[in-house]
């Protein structure tokens, strides 16, 4: 047998062996793939596969339910840090209109949940573990979960411990304040009055969903203490600045109610910050106090005189 023939035979044998080995490997890979594939998303739900080590992506394992096919979907943790009558109720309804967001409201309005640091941490753990249930909960397929936290609801009492918790758990802070503090004060006083007067058929409503209800509530004109007005506005400014200082080391974004009203592209910035897909966010809430402030303050002349020539004079003219 010639050497050429031997070489040809060896080449055929090598080719056959190679094809066989390759087919076996492909079959093993195929079987392994079939057994390891799991559904991690469904239509309309975020499915992110990159940046899995990013510190602000989480994979909660709730004790009260199974995340099922969404177990592989990352979840962002957030907190809305704000003050009463700063547009936070409206803002939160906008967020909750997003299919992937669960913002659970003023959880710490209940005293027992903020008695001490331990009760605060315990409550936060329940929220961020997706074991907190209310009408806003998207449950297993939430992609961003959080709450609304007022400055006077324990947040400013334990800043160091809370900052440490936020940074350790990867919680992003959304500061929401109001530029026009005079309009905020009017809203605070009017809401406080209605809490007792219950103008709307004997029912107190902090937020309304119809123009008729808004017009009814706006008819009340609070009497503002012009003597303490400047000190009150300064105190509010100081509290806001203090909060920004306390929580400056967290990942955060700072928003103002007036900016959100006038420039809806700000909502896109919020969605980018939370790492969720852009959606058209909507709210049924209707603004109560519209138009010039003289229409909403009983002692307008006194207030106008008090603020004219001060740093707060601009509040007399600015809308919203």
PDB file of C-alpha atoms in Angstrom:
ATOM      1  CA  UNK A   1       0.000   0.000   0.000  1.00  0.00           C
ATOM      2  CA  UNK A   2       1.455   3.300  -1.039  1.00  0.00           C
ATOM      3  CA  UNK A   3       2.189   6.068   1.439  1.00  0.00           C
ATOM      4  CA  UNK A   4      -0.335   8.320  -0.339  1.00  0.00           C
ATOM      5  CA  UNK A   5      -3.090   5.764   0.212  1.00  0.00           C
ATOM      6  CA  UNK A   6      -2.198   5.453   3.906  1.00  0.00           C
ATOM      7  CA  UNK A   7      -2.314   9.231   4.306  1.00  0.00           C
ATOM      8  CA  UNK A   8      -5.724   9.367   2.639  1.00  0.00           C
ATOM      9  CA  UNK A   9      -7.074   6.640   4.947  1.00  0.00           C
ATOM     10  CA  UNK A  10      -5.727   8.461   8.025  1.00  0.00           C
ATOM     11  CA  UNK A  11      -7.290  11.723   6.844  1.00  0.00           C
ATOM     12  CA  UNK A  12     -10.708  10.076   6.403  1.00  0.00           C
ATOM     13  CA  UNK A  13     -10.498   8.472   9.868  1.00  0.00           C
ATOM     14  CA  UNK A  14      -9.506  11.801  11.449  1.00  0.00           C
ATOM     15  CA  UNK A  15     -12.360  13.585   9.692  1.00  0.00           C
ATOM     16  CA  UNK A  16     -14.938  11.021  10.833  1.00  0.00           C
ATOM     17  CA  UNK A  17     -13.662  11.174  14.425  1.00  0.00           C
ATOM     18  CA  UNK A  18     -13.750  14.967  14.367  1.00  0.00           C
ATOM     19  CA  UNK A  19     -17.322  15.068  13.121  1.00  0.00           C
ATOM     20  CA  UNK A  20     -18.395  12.549  15.779  1.00  0.00           C
ATOM     21  CA  UNK A  21     -16.701  14.406  18.641  1.00  0.00           C
ATOM     22  CA  UNK A  22     -18.160  17.698  17.454  1.00  0.00           C
ATOM     23  CA  UNK A  23     -21.690  16.278  17.290  1.00  0.00           C
ATOM     24  CA  UNK A  24     -21.394  14.870  20.818  1.00  0.00           C
ATOM     25  CA  UNK A  25     -20.213  18.238  22.186  1.00  0.00           C
ATOM     26  CA  UNK A  26     -22.997  20.114  20.449  1.00  0.00           C
ATOM     27  CA  UNK A  27     -25.554  17.715  21.851  1.00  0.00           C
ATOM     28  CA  UNK A  28     -24.232  18.174  25.403  1.00  0.00           C
ATOM     29  CA  UNK A  29     -24.266  21.964  25.057  1.00  0.00           C
ATOM     30  CA  UNK A  30     -27.810  21.854  23.708  1.00  0.00           C
ATOM     31  CA  UNK A  31     -29.014  19.725  26.625  1.00  0.00           C
ATOM     32  CA  UNK A  32     -27.277  21.951  29.168  1.00  0.00           C
ATOM     33  CA  UNK A  33     -28.824  25.077  27.647  1.00  0.00           C
ATOM     34  CA  UNK A  34     -32.313  23.579  27.672  1.00  0.00           C
ATOM     35  CA  UNK A  35     -32.022  22.698  31.350  1.00  0.00           C
ATOM     36  CA  UNK A  36     -30.652  26.109  32.462  1.00  0.00           C
ATOM     37  CA  UNK A  37     -32.939  28.517  30.594  1.00  0.00           C
ATOM     38  CA  UNK A  38     -35.487  30.345  32.776  1.00  0.00           C
ATOM     39  CA  UNK A  39     -37.965  33.100  31.992  1.00  0.00           C
ATOM     40  CA  UNK A  40     -36.817  36.342  33.603  1.00  0.00           C
ATOM     41  CA  UNK A  41     -39.288  38.714  32.072  1.00  0.00           C
ATOM     42  CA  UNK A  42     -42.632  39.082  30.400  1.00  0.00           C
ATOM     43  CA  UNK A  43     -44.087  41.736  28.095  1.00  0.00           C
ATOM     44  CA  UNK A  44     -43.867  45.183  29.640  1.00  0.00           C
ATOM     45  CA  UNK A  45     -41.404  44.139  32.353  1.00  0.00           C
ATOM     46  CA  UNK A  46     -37.760  45.180  32.532  1.00  0.00           C
ATOM     47  CA  UNK A  47     -35.282  42.426  31.757  1.00  0.00           C
ATOM     48  CA  UNK A  48     -31.710  43.588  32.245  1.00  0.00           C
ATOM     49  CA  UNK A  49     -28.797  41.202  31.864  1.00  0.00           C
ATOM     50  CA  UNK A  50     -25.786  43.470  31.992  1.00  0.00           C
ATOM     51  CA  UNK A  51     -24.214  45.351  34.913  1.00  0.00           C
ATOM     52  CA  UNK A  52     -25.352  42.616  37.291  1.00  0.00           C
ATOM     53  CA  UNK A  53     -22.727  43.669  39.833  1.00  0.00           C
ATOM     54  CA  UNK A  54     -23.872  47.275  39.843  1.00  0.00           C
ATOM     55  CA  UNK A  55     -24.387  48.196  43.545  1.00  0.00           C
ATOM     56  CA  UNK A  56     -27.852  49.658  42.984  1.00  0.00           C
ATOM     57  CA  UNK A  57     -29.318  46.536  41.388  1.00  0.00           C
ATOM     58  CA  UNK A  58     -30.925  44.066  43.773  1.00  0.00           C
ATOM     59  CA  UNK A  59     -32.568  40.666  43.624  1.00  0.00           C
ATOM     60  CA  UNK A  60     -34.928  40.505  46.616  1.00  0.00           C
ATOM     61  CA  UNK A  61     -36.258  37.180  47.889  1.00  0.00           C
ATOM     62  CA  UNK A  62     -39.582  38.010  49.561  1.00  0.00           C
ATOM     63  CA  UNK A  63     -40.806  35.852  52.429  1.00  0.00           C
ATOM     64  CA  UNK A  64     -44.483  36.320  51.575  1.00  0.00           C
ATOM     65  CA  UNK A  65     -44.542  35.344  47.896  1.00  0.00           C
ATOM     66  CA  UNK A  66     -42.417  34.082  45.019  1.00  0.00           C
ATOM     67  CA  UNK A  67     -41.157  36.459  42.341  1.00  0.00           C
ATOM     68  CA  UNK A  68     -41.621  33.568  39.908  1.00  0.00           C
ATOM     69  CA  UNK A  69     -40.430  34.381  36.371  1.00  0.00           C
ATOM     70  CA  UNK A  70     -39.337  37.848  37.540  1.00  0.00           C
ATOM     71  CA  UNK A  71     -36.795  36.504  40.045  1.00  0.00           C
ATOM     72  CA  UNK A  72     -33.995  37.317  37.594  1.00  0.00           C
ATOM     73  CA  UNK A  73     -35.145  40.911  37.125  1.00  0.00           C
ATOM     74  CA  UNK A  74     -33.124  43.474  39.085  1.00  0.00           C
ATOM     75  CA  UNK A  75     -34.901  45.889  41.420  1.00  0.00           C
ATOM     76  CA  UNK A  76     -33.821  49.436  42.303  1.00  0.00           C
ATOM     77  CA  UNK A  77     -34.472  50.811  45.784  1.00  0.00           C
ATOM     78  CA  UNK A  78     -35.460  54.452  46.196  1.00  0.00           C
ATOM     79  CA  UNK A  79     -36.863  56.883  48.733  1.00  0.00           C
ATOM     80  CA  UNK A  80     -38.661  60.181  48.086  1.00  0.00           C
ATOM     81  CA  UNK A  81     -37.409  62.676  50.680  1.00  0.00           C
ATOM     82  CA  UNK A  82     -39.788  65.591  50.943  1.00  0.00           C
ATOM     83  CA  UNK A  83     -42.022  67.857  53.064  1.00  0.00           C
ATOM     84  CA  UNK A  84     -45.784  68.063  53.404  1.00  0.00           C
ATOM     85  CA  UNK A  85     -47.574  70.035  50.660  1.00  0.00           C
ATOM     86  CA  UNK A  86     -44.617  69.981  48.286  1.00  0.00           C
ATOM     87  CA  UNK A  87     -46.295  68.076  45.462  1.00  0.00           C
ATOM     88  CA  UNK A  88     -45.134  64.683  46.695  1.00  0.00           C
ATOM     89  CA  UNK A  89     -48.596  63.107  46.547  1.00  0.00           C
ATOM     90  CA  UNK A  90     -48.970  64.130  42.906  1.00  0.00           C
ATOM     91  CA  UNK A  91     -45.402  63.058  42.141  1.00  0.00           C
ATOM     92  CA  UNK A  92     -45.894  59.651  43.714  1.00  0.00           C
ATOM     93  CA  UNK A  93     -49.057  58.989  41.684  1.00  0.00           C
ATOM     94  CA  UNK A  94     -47.015  59.784  38.568  1.00  0.00           C
ATOM     95  CA  UNK A  95     -44.387  57.229  39.559  1.00  0.00           C
ATOM     96  CA  UNK A  96     -46.982  54.606  40.388  1.00  0.00           C
ATOM     97  CA  UNK A  97     -48.562  55.011  36.963  1.00  0.00           C
ATOM     98  CA  UNK A  98     -45.420  53.303  35.662  1.00  0.00           C
ATOM     99  CA  UNK A  99     -45.916  49.566  35.254  1.00  0.00           C
ATOM    100  CA  UNK A 100     -42.547  48.810  36.892  1.00  0.00           C
ATOM    101  CA  UNK A 101     -42.676  51.135  39.929  1.00  0.00           C
ATOM    102  CA  UNK A 102     -44.066  50.552  43.421  1.00  0.00           C
ATOM    103  CA  UNK A 103     -43.913  53.604  45.694  1.00  0.00           C
ATOM    104  CA  UNK A 104     -45.595  52.767  48.979  1.00  0.00           C
ATOM    105  CA  UNK A 105     -46.582  56.177  50.344  1.00  0.00           C
ATOM    106  CA  UNK A 106     -45.981  57.763  53.755  1.00  0.00           C
ATOM    107  CA  UNK A 107     -45.146  54.591  55.616  1.00  0.00           C
ATOM    108  CA  UNK A 108     -43.559  56.497  58.498  1.00  0.00           C
ATOM    109  CA  UNK A 109     -46.650  58.582  59.195  1.00  0.00           C
ATOM    110  CA  UNK A 110     -47.412  55.798  61.699  1.00  0.00           C
ATOM    111  CA  UNK A 111     -45.512  56.516  64.914  1.00  0.00           C
ATOM    112  CA  UNK A 112     -44.784  52.889  65.822  1.00  0.00           C
ATOM    113  CA  UNK A 113     -42.712  52.475  62.663  1.00  0.00           C
ATOM    114  CA  UNK A 114     -40.349  55.287  63.640  1.00  0.00           C
ATOM    115  CA  UNK A 115     -40.122  54.896  67.421  1.00  0.00           C
ATOM    116  CA  UNK A 116     -36.395  54.209  67.186  1.00  0.00           C
ATOM    117  CA  UNK A 117     -33.711  53.242  64.707  1.00  0.00           C
ATOM    118  CA  UNK A 118     -34.485  49.546  65.047  1.00  0.00           C
ATOM    119  CA  UNK A 119     -38.156  49.992  64.110  1.00  0.00           C
ATOM    120  CA  UNK A 120     -37.155  52.214  61.179  1.00  0.00           C
ATOM    121  CA  UNK A 121     -34.649  49.671  59.850  1.00  0.00           C
ATOM    122  CA  UNK A 122     -37.130  46.851  60.326  1.00  0.00           C
ATOM    123  CA  UNK A 123     -39.763  48.741  58.332  1.00  0.00           C
ATOM    124  CA  UNK A 124     -37.315  49.638  55.551  1.00  0.00           C
ATOM    125  CA  UNK A 125     -36.169  46.021  55.284  1.00  0.00           C
ATOM    126  CA  UNK A 126     -39.767  44.912  54.811  1.00  0.00           C
ATOM    127  CA  UNK A 127     -40.307  47.477  52.046  1.00  0.00           C
ATOM    128  CA  UNK A 128     -37.123  46.684  50.151  1.00  0.00           C
ATOM    129  CA  UNK A 129     -37.640  42.943  50.523  1.00  0.00           C
ATOM    130  CA  UNK A 130     -40.943  43.471  48.634  1.00  0.00           C
ATOM    131  CA  UNK A 131     -42.929  42.233  51.627  1.00  0.00           C
ATOM    132  CA  UNK A 132     -44.844  45.490  52.048  1.00  0.00           C
ATOM    133  CA  UNK A 133     -48.282  45.387  50.472  1.00  0.00           C
ATOM    134  CA  UNK A 134     -50.602  48.221  49.497  1.00  0.00           C
ATOM    135  CA  UNK A 135     -52.508  49.369  46.422  1.00  0.00           C
ATOM    136  CA  UNK A 136     -49.276  50.584  44.775  1.00  0.00           C
ATOM    137  CA  UNK A 137     -47.441  47.260  45.000  1.00  0.00           C
ATOM    138  CA  UNK A 138     -46.506  45.636  41.705  1.00  0.00           C
ATOM    139  CA  UNK A 139     -45.260  42.659  43.714  1.00  0.00           C
ATOM    140  CA  UNK A 140     -43.075  40.140  41.898  1.00  0.00           C
ATOM    141  CA  UNK A 141     -42.409  42.257  38.803  1.00  0.00           C
ATOM    142  CA  UNK A 142     -41.486  45.559  40.430  1.00  0.00           C
ATOM    143  CA  UNK A 143     -38.322  47.051  38.941  1.00  0.00           C
ATOM    144  CA  UNK A 144     -38.147  50.006  41.333  1.00  0.00           C
ATOM    145  CA  UNK A 145     -39.564  49.980  44.845  1.00  0.00           C
ATOM    146  CA  UNK A 146     -39.599  52.717  47.447  1.00  0.00           C
ATOM    147  CA  UNK A 147     -41.560  55.000  49.731  1.00  0.00           C
ATOM    148  CA  UNK A 148     -42.256  58.626  50.543  1.00  0.00           C
ATOM    149  CA  UNK A 149     -40.525  59.940  53.666  1.00  0.00           C
ATOM    150  CA  UNK A 150     -41.355  63.325  55.186  1.00  0.00           C
ATOM    151  CA  UNK A 151     -38.571  65.201  56.957  1.00  0.00           C
ATOM    152  CA  UNK A 152     -40.652  65.394  60.152  1.00  0.00           C
ATOM    153  CA  UNK A 153     -41.354  61.657  60.278  1.00  0.00           C
ATOM    154  CA  UNK A 154     -38.175  60.454  61.974  1.00  0.00           C
ATOM    155  CA  UNK A 155     -35.875  60.950  59.005  1.00  0.00           C
ATOM    156  CA  UNK A 156     -33.966  63.862  60.564  1.00  0.00           C
ATOM    157  CA  UNK A 157     -33.742  62.212  63.989  1.00  0.00           C
ATOM    158  CA  UNK A 158     -31.262  59.494  62.987  1.00  0.00           C
ATOM    159  CA  UNK A 159     -29.443  60.838  59.902  1.00  0.00           C
ATOM    160  CA  UNK A 160     -26.163  58.971  60.381  1.00  0.00           C
ATOM    161  CA  UNK A 161     -27.814  55.594  60.835  1.00  0.00           C
ATOM    162  CA  UNK A 162     -30.200  56.127  57.932  1.00  0.00           C
ATOM    163  CA  UNK A 163     -27.433  57.336  55.580  1.00  0.00           C
ATOM    164  CA  UNK A 164     -25.389  54.257  56.500  1.00  0.00           C
ATOM    165  CA  UNK A 165     -28.409  52.073  55.720  1.00  0.00           C
ATOM    166  CA  UNK A 166     -29.079  53.783  52.380  1.00  0.00           C
ATOM    167  CA  UNK A 167     -25.466  53.430  51.269  1.00  0.00           C
ATOM    168  CA  UNK A 168     -25.172  49.847  52.500  1.00  0.00           C
ATOM    169  CA  UNK A 169     -28.424  48.738  50.873  1.00  0.00           C
ATOM    170  CA  UNK A 170     -27.953  50.818  47.715  1.00  0.00           C
ATOM    171  CA  UNK A 171     -30.991  53.064  48.207  1.00  0.00           C
ATOM    172  CA  UNK A 172     -31.207  56.077  45.872  1.00  0.00           C
ATOM    173  CA  UNK A 173     -32.730  59.290  47.252  1.00  0.00           C
ATOM    174  CA  UNK A 174     -35.126  61.518  45.318  1.00  0.00           C
ATOM    175  CA  UNK A 175     -35.313  64.928  46.994  1.00  0.00           C
ATOM    176  CA  UNK A 176     -38.531  66.741  46.153  1.00  0.00           C
ATOM    177  CA  UNK A 177     -39.021  70.275  47.439  1.00  0.00           C
ATOM    178  CA  UNK A 178     -40.971  73.364  46.524  1.00  0.00           C
ATOM    179  CA  UNK A 179     -39.307  76.581  45.390  1.00  0.00           C
ATOM    180  CA  UNK A 180     -42.198  78.855  46.358  1.00  0.00           C
ATOM    181  CA  UNK A 181     -42.373  78.321  50.101  1.00  0.00           C
ATOM    182  CA  UNK A 182     -45.174  80.869  50.480  1.00  0.00           C
ATOM    183  CA  UNK A 183     -47.471  78.788  48.284  1.00  0.00           C
ATOM    184  CA  UNK A 184     -46.468  75.728  50.279  1.00  0.00           C
ATOM    185  CA  UNK A 185     -47.417  77.544  53.497  1.00  0.00           C
ATOM    186  CA  UNK A 186     -50.836  78.427  52.075  1.00  0.00           C
ATOM    187  CA  UNK A 187     -51.377  74.779  51.167  1.00  0.00           C
ATOM    188  CA  UNK A 188     -50.292  73.642  54.650  1.00  0.00           C
ATOM    189  CA  UNK A 189     -52.683  76.061  56.389  1.00  0.00           C
ATOM    190  CA  UNK A 190     -55.593  75.261  54.061  1.00  0.00           C
ATOM    191  CA  UNK A 191     -55.082  71.517  54.461  1.00  0.00           C
ATOM    192  CA  UNK A 192     -54.892  71.877  58.235  1.00  0.00           C
ATOM    193  CA  UNK A 193     -58.164  73.838  58.226  1.00  0.00           C
ATOM    194  CA  UNK A 194     -59.962  71.251  56.107  1.00  0.00           C
ATOM    195  CA  UNK A 195     -58.750  68.446  58.347  1.00  0.00           C
ATOM    196  CA  UNK A 196     -61.245  69.774  60.895  1.00  0.00           C
ATOM    197  CA  UNK A 197     -63.783  71.597  58.699  1.00  0.00           C
ATOM    198  CA  UNK A 198     -64.184  68.767  56.155  1.00  0.00           C
ATOM    199  CA  UNK A 199     -65.586  71.088  53.504  1.00  0.00           C
ATOM    200  CA  UNK A 200     -66.233  68.369  50.931  1.00  0.00           C
ATOM    201  CA  UNK A 201     -69.451  66.808  52.232  1.00  0.00           C
ATOM    202  CA  UNK A 202     -67.966  66.112  55.642  1.00  0.00           C
ATOM    203  CA  UNK A 203     -64.868  64.409  54.229  1.00  0.00           C
ATOM    204  CA  UNK A 204     -61.284  65.640  54.505  1.00  0.00           C
ATOM    205  CA  UNK A 205     -59.265  65.307  51.312  1.00  0.00           C
ATOM    206  CA  UNK A 206     -55.612  66.265  51.060  1.00  0.00           C
ATOM    207  CA  UNK A 207     -55.754  65.701  47.297  1.00  0.00           C
ATOM    208  CA  UNK A 208     -58.635  65.932  44.860  1.00  0.00           C
ATOM    209  CA  UNK A 209     -59.449  64.500  41.431  1.00  0.00           C
ATOM    210  CA  UNK A 210     -61.949  66.985  40.053  1.00  0.00           C
ATOM    211  CA  UNK A 211     -62.012  70.697  39.201  1.00  0.00           C
ATOM    212  CA  UNK A 212     -65.177  71.109  41.270  1.00  0.00           C
ATOM    213  CA  UNK A 213     -63.541  69.741  44.411  1.00  0.00           C
ATOM    214  CA  UNK A 214     -60.438  71.848  43.826  1.00  0.00           C
ATOM    215  CA  UNK A 215     -62.506  74.996  43.404  1.00  0.00           C
ATOM    216  CA  UNK A 216     -64.449  74.270  46.586  1.00  0.00           C
ATOM    217  CA  UNK A 217     -61.307  73.795  48.680  1.00  0.00           C
ATOM    218  CA  UNK A 218     -59.600  76.848  47.174  1.00  0.00           C
ATOM    219  CA  UNK A 219     -62.365  79.130  48.460  1.00  0.00           C
ATOM    220  CA  UNK A 220     -60.873  79.016  51.937  1.00  0.00           C
ATOM    221  CA  UNK A 221     -58.330  81.818  52.375  1.00  0.00           C
ATOM    222  CA  UNK A 222     -55.970  81.308  55.325  1.00  0.00           C
ATOM    223  CA  UNK A 223     -54.921  84.188  57.549  1.00  0.00           C
ATOM    224  CA  UNK A 224     -51.099  84.201  57.592  1.00  0.00           C
ATOM    225  CA  UNK A 225     -49.223  85.449  60.644  1.00  0.00           C
ATOM    226  CA  UNK A 226     -47.243  88.238  58.987  1.00  0.00           C
ATOM    227  CA  UNK A 227     -45.201  88.823  62.153  1.00  0.00           C
ATOM    228  CA  UNK A 228     -43.641  85.344  62.132  1.00  0.00           C
ATOM    229  CA  UNK A 229     -43.758  84.864  58.348  1.00  0.00           C
ATOM    230  CA  UNK A 230     -40.105  85.664  57.637  1.00  0.00           C
ATOM    231  CA  UNK A 231     -38.812  83.439  60.411  1.00  0.00           C
ATOM    232  CA  UNK A 232     -41.134  80.645  59.263  1.00  0.00           C
ATOM    233  CA  UNK A 233     -39.835  80.799  55.689  1.00  0.00           C
ATOM    234  CA  UNK A 234     -36.233  80.891  56.931  1.00  0.00           C
ATOM    235  CA  UNK A 235     -36.841  77.869  59.145  1.00  0.00           C
ATOM    236  CA  UNK A 236     -38.270  75.908  56.217  1.00  0.00           C
ATOM    237  CA  UNK A 237     -35.283  76.836  54.054  1.00  0.00           C
ATOM    238  CA  UNK A 238     -32.902  75.760  56.808  1.00  0.00           C
ATOM    239  CA  UNK A 239     -34.641  72.404  57.220  1.00  0.00           C
ATOM    240  CA  UNK A 240     -34.415  71.714  53.492  1.00  0.00           C
ATOM    241  CA  UNK A 241     -30.723  72.668  53.402  1.00  0.00           C
ATOM    242  CA  UNK A 242     -30.047  70.517  56.453  1.00  0.00           C
ATOM    243  CA  UNK A 243     -31.647  67.490  54.804  1.00  0.00           C
ATOM    244  CA  UNK A 244     -29.579  67.974  51.654  1.00  0.00           C
ATOM    245  CA  UNK A 245     -26.453  68.170  53.808  1.00  0.00           C
ATOM    246  CA  UNK A 246     -27.282  65.104  55.906  1.00  0.00           C
ATOM    247  CA  UNK A 247     -27.972  62.887  52.891  1.00  0.00           C
ATOM    248  CA  UNK A 248     -25.491  64.363  50.432  1.00  0.00           C
ATOM    249  CA  UNK A 249     -23.322  61.225  50.476  1.00  0.00           C
ATOM    250  CA  UNK A 250     -26.144  59.085  49.101  1.00  0.00           C
ATOM    251  CA  UNK A 251     -26.839  58.585  45.417  1.00  0.00           C
ATOM    252  CA  UNK A 252     -29.486  61.239  44.868  1.00  0.00           C
ATOM    253  CA  UNK A 253     -31.320  63.585  42.556  1.00  0.00           C
ATOM    254  CA  UNK A 254     -32.888  66.913  43.603  1.00  0.00           C
ATOM    255  CA  UNK A 255     -36.219  67.960  42.109  1.00  0.00           C
ATOM    256  CA  UNK A 256     -38.538  70.923  42.566  1.00  0.00           C
ATOM    257  CA  UNK A 257     -42.293  70.779  42.160  1.00  0.00           C
ATOM    258  CA  UNK A 258     -42.400  73.906  39.979  1.00  0.00           C
ATOM    259  CA  UNK A 259     -39.817  72.477  37.582  1.00  0.00           C
ATOM    260  CA  UNK A 260     -41.788  69.261  37.166  1.00  0.00           C
ATOM    261  CA  UNK A 261     -44.950  71.241  36.413  1.00  0.00           C
ATOM    262  CA  UNK A 262     -43.357  73.516  33.838  1.00  0.00           C
ATOM    263  CA  UNK A 263     -40.991  71.033  32.231  1.00  0.00           C
ATOM    264  CA  UNK A 264     -42.303  67.494  31.912  1.00  0.00           C
ATOM    265  CA  UNK A 265     -38.966  66.318  30.470  1.00  0.00           C
ATOM    266  CA  UNK A 266     -37.847  66.293  34.106  1.00  0.00           C
ATOM    267  CA  UNK A 267     -39.914  63.135  34.488  1.00  0.00           C
ATOM    268  CA  UNK A 268     -37.679  61.485  31.909  1.00  0.00           C
ATOM    269  CA  UNK A 269     -34.693  62.409  34.100  1.00  0.00           C
ATOM    270  CA  UNK A 270     -36.392  60.715  37.035  1.00  0.00           C
ATOM    271  CA  UNK A 271     -37.012  57.544  35.034  1.00  0.00           C
ATOM    272  CA  UNK A 272     -33.378  57.541  33.912  1.00  0.00           C
ATOM    273  CA  UNK A 273     -32.279  57.991  37.519  1.00  0.00           C
ATOM    274  CA  UNK A 274     -34.376  55.004  38.587  1.00  0.00           C
ATOM    275  CA  UNK A 275     -33.168  52.949  35.622  1.00  0.00           C
ATOM    276  CA  UNK A 276     -36.645  52.214  34.296  1.00  0.00           C
ATOM    277  CA  UNK A 277     -37.887  52.446  30.686  1.00  0.00           C
ATOM    278  CA  UNK A 278     -39.538  55.721  29.690  1.00  0.00           C
ATOM    279  CA  UNK A 279     -43.313  55.795  29.909  1.00  0.00           C
ATOM    280  CA  UNK A 280     -45.903  58.539  29.763  1.00  0.00           C
ATOM    281  CA  UNK A 281     -46.560  59.120  33.470  1.00  0.00           C
ATOM    282  CA  UNK A 282     -50.026  60.318  34.432  1.00  0.00           C
ATOM    283  CA  UNK A 283     -51.927  61.466  37.509  1.00  0.00           C
ATOM    284  CA  UNK A 284     -55.601  62.153  38.195  1.00  0.00           C
ATOM    285  CA  UNK A 285     -54.837  64.731  40.870  1.00  0.00           C
ATOM    286  CA  UNK A 286     -56.009  68.311  40.283  1.00  0.00           C
ATOM    287  CA  UNK A 287     -54.169  71.358  41.615  1.00  0.00           C
ATOM    288  CA  UNK A 288     -56.137  73.243  44.267  1.00  0.00           C
ATOM    289  CA  UNK A 289     -54.589  76.719  44.547  1.00  0.00           C
ATOM    290  CA  UNK A 290     -54.157  78.310  41.124  1.00  0.00           C
ATOM    291  CA  UNK A 291     -53.659  81.884  39.977  1.00  0.00           C
ATOM    292  CA  UNK A 292     -52.294  84.908  41.826  1.00  0.00           C
ATOM    293  CA  UNK A 293     -51.669  84.595  45.535  1.00  0.00           C
ATOM    294  CA  UNK A 294     -53.885  87.569  46.370  1.00  0.00           C
ATOM    295  CA  UNK A 295     -56.789  85.229  45.593  1.00  0.00           C
ATOM    296  CA  UNK A 296     -55.692  82.752  48.275  1.00  0.00           C
ATOM    297  CA  UNK A 297     -54.517  84.872  51.239  1.00  0.00           C
ATOM    298  CA  UNK A 298     -57.026  86.608  53.503  1.00  0.00           C
ATOM    299  CA  UNK A 299     -54.562  89.288  54.677  1.00  0.00           C
ATOM    300  CA  UNK A 300     -52.820  89.709  51.329  1.00  0.00           C
ATOM    301  CA  UNK A 301     -51.899  93.364  51.960  1.00  0.00           C
ATOM    302  CA  UNK A 302     -50.043  92.523  55.183  1.00  0.00           C
ATOM    303  CA  UNK A 303     -48.194  89.599  53.609  1.00  0.00           C
ATOM    304  CA  UNK A 304     -47.267  91.641  50.541  1.00  0.00           C
ATOM    305  CA  UNK A 305     -45.924  94.425  52.749  1.00  0.00           C
ATOM    306  CA  UNK A 306     -43.932  91.972  54.901  1.00  0.00           C
ATOM    307  CA  UNK A 307     -42.152  90.269  51.994  1.00  0.00           C
ATOM    308  CA  UNK A 308     -41.556  93.256  49.725  1.00  0.00           C
ATOM    309  CA  UNK A 309     -37.889  94.214  49.696  1.00  0.00           C
ATOM    310  CA  UNK A 310     -36.780  90.862  51.163  1.00  0.00           C
ATOM    311  CA  UNK A 311     -35.207  87.772  49.628  1.00  0.00           C
ATOM    312  CA  UNK A 312     -38.694  86.253  49.599  1.00  0.00           C
ATOM    313  CA  UNK A 313     -40.327  88.968  47.523  1.00  0.00           C
ATOM    314  CA  UNK A 314     -40.170  86.687  44.488  1.00  0.00           C
ATOM    315  CA  UNK A 315     -42.667  84.354  46.169  1.00  0.00           C
ATOM    316  CA  UNK A 316     -45.371  86.983  45.762  1.00  0.00           C
ATOM    317  CA  UNK A 317     -45.316  86.697  41.963  1.00  0.00           C
ATOM    318  CA  UNK A 318     -44.205  83.180  41.080  1.00  0.00           C
ATOM    319  CA  UNK A 319     -46.948  80.775  40.088  1.00  0.00           C
ATOM    320  CA  UNK A 320     -47.269  77.227  41.377  1.00  0.00           C
TER     321      UNK A 320
END
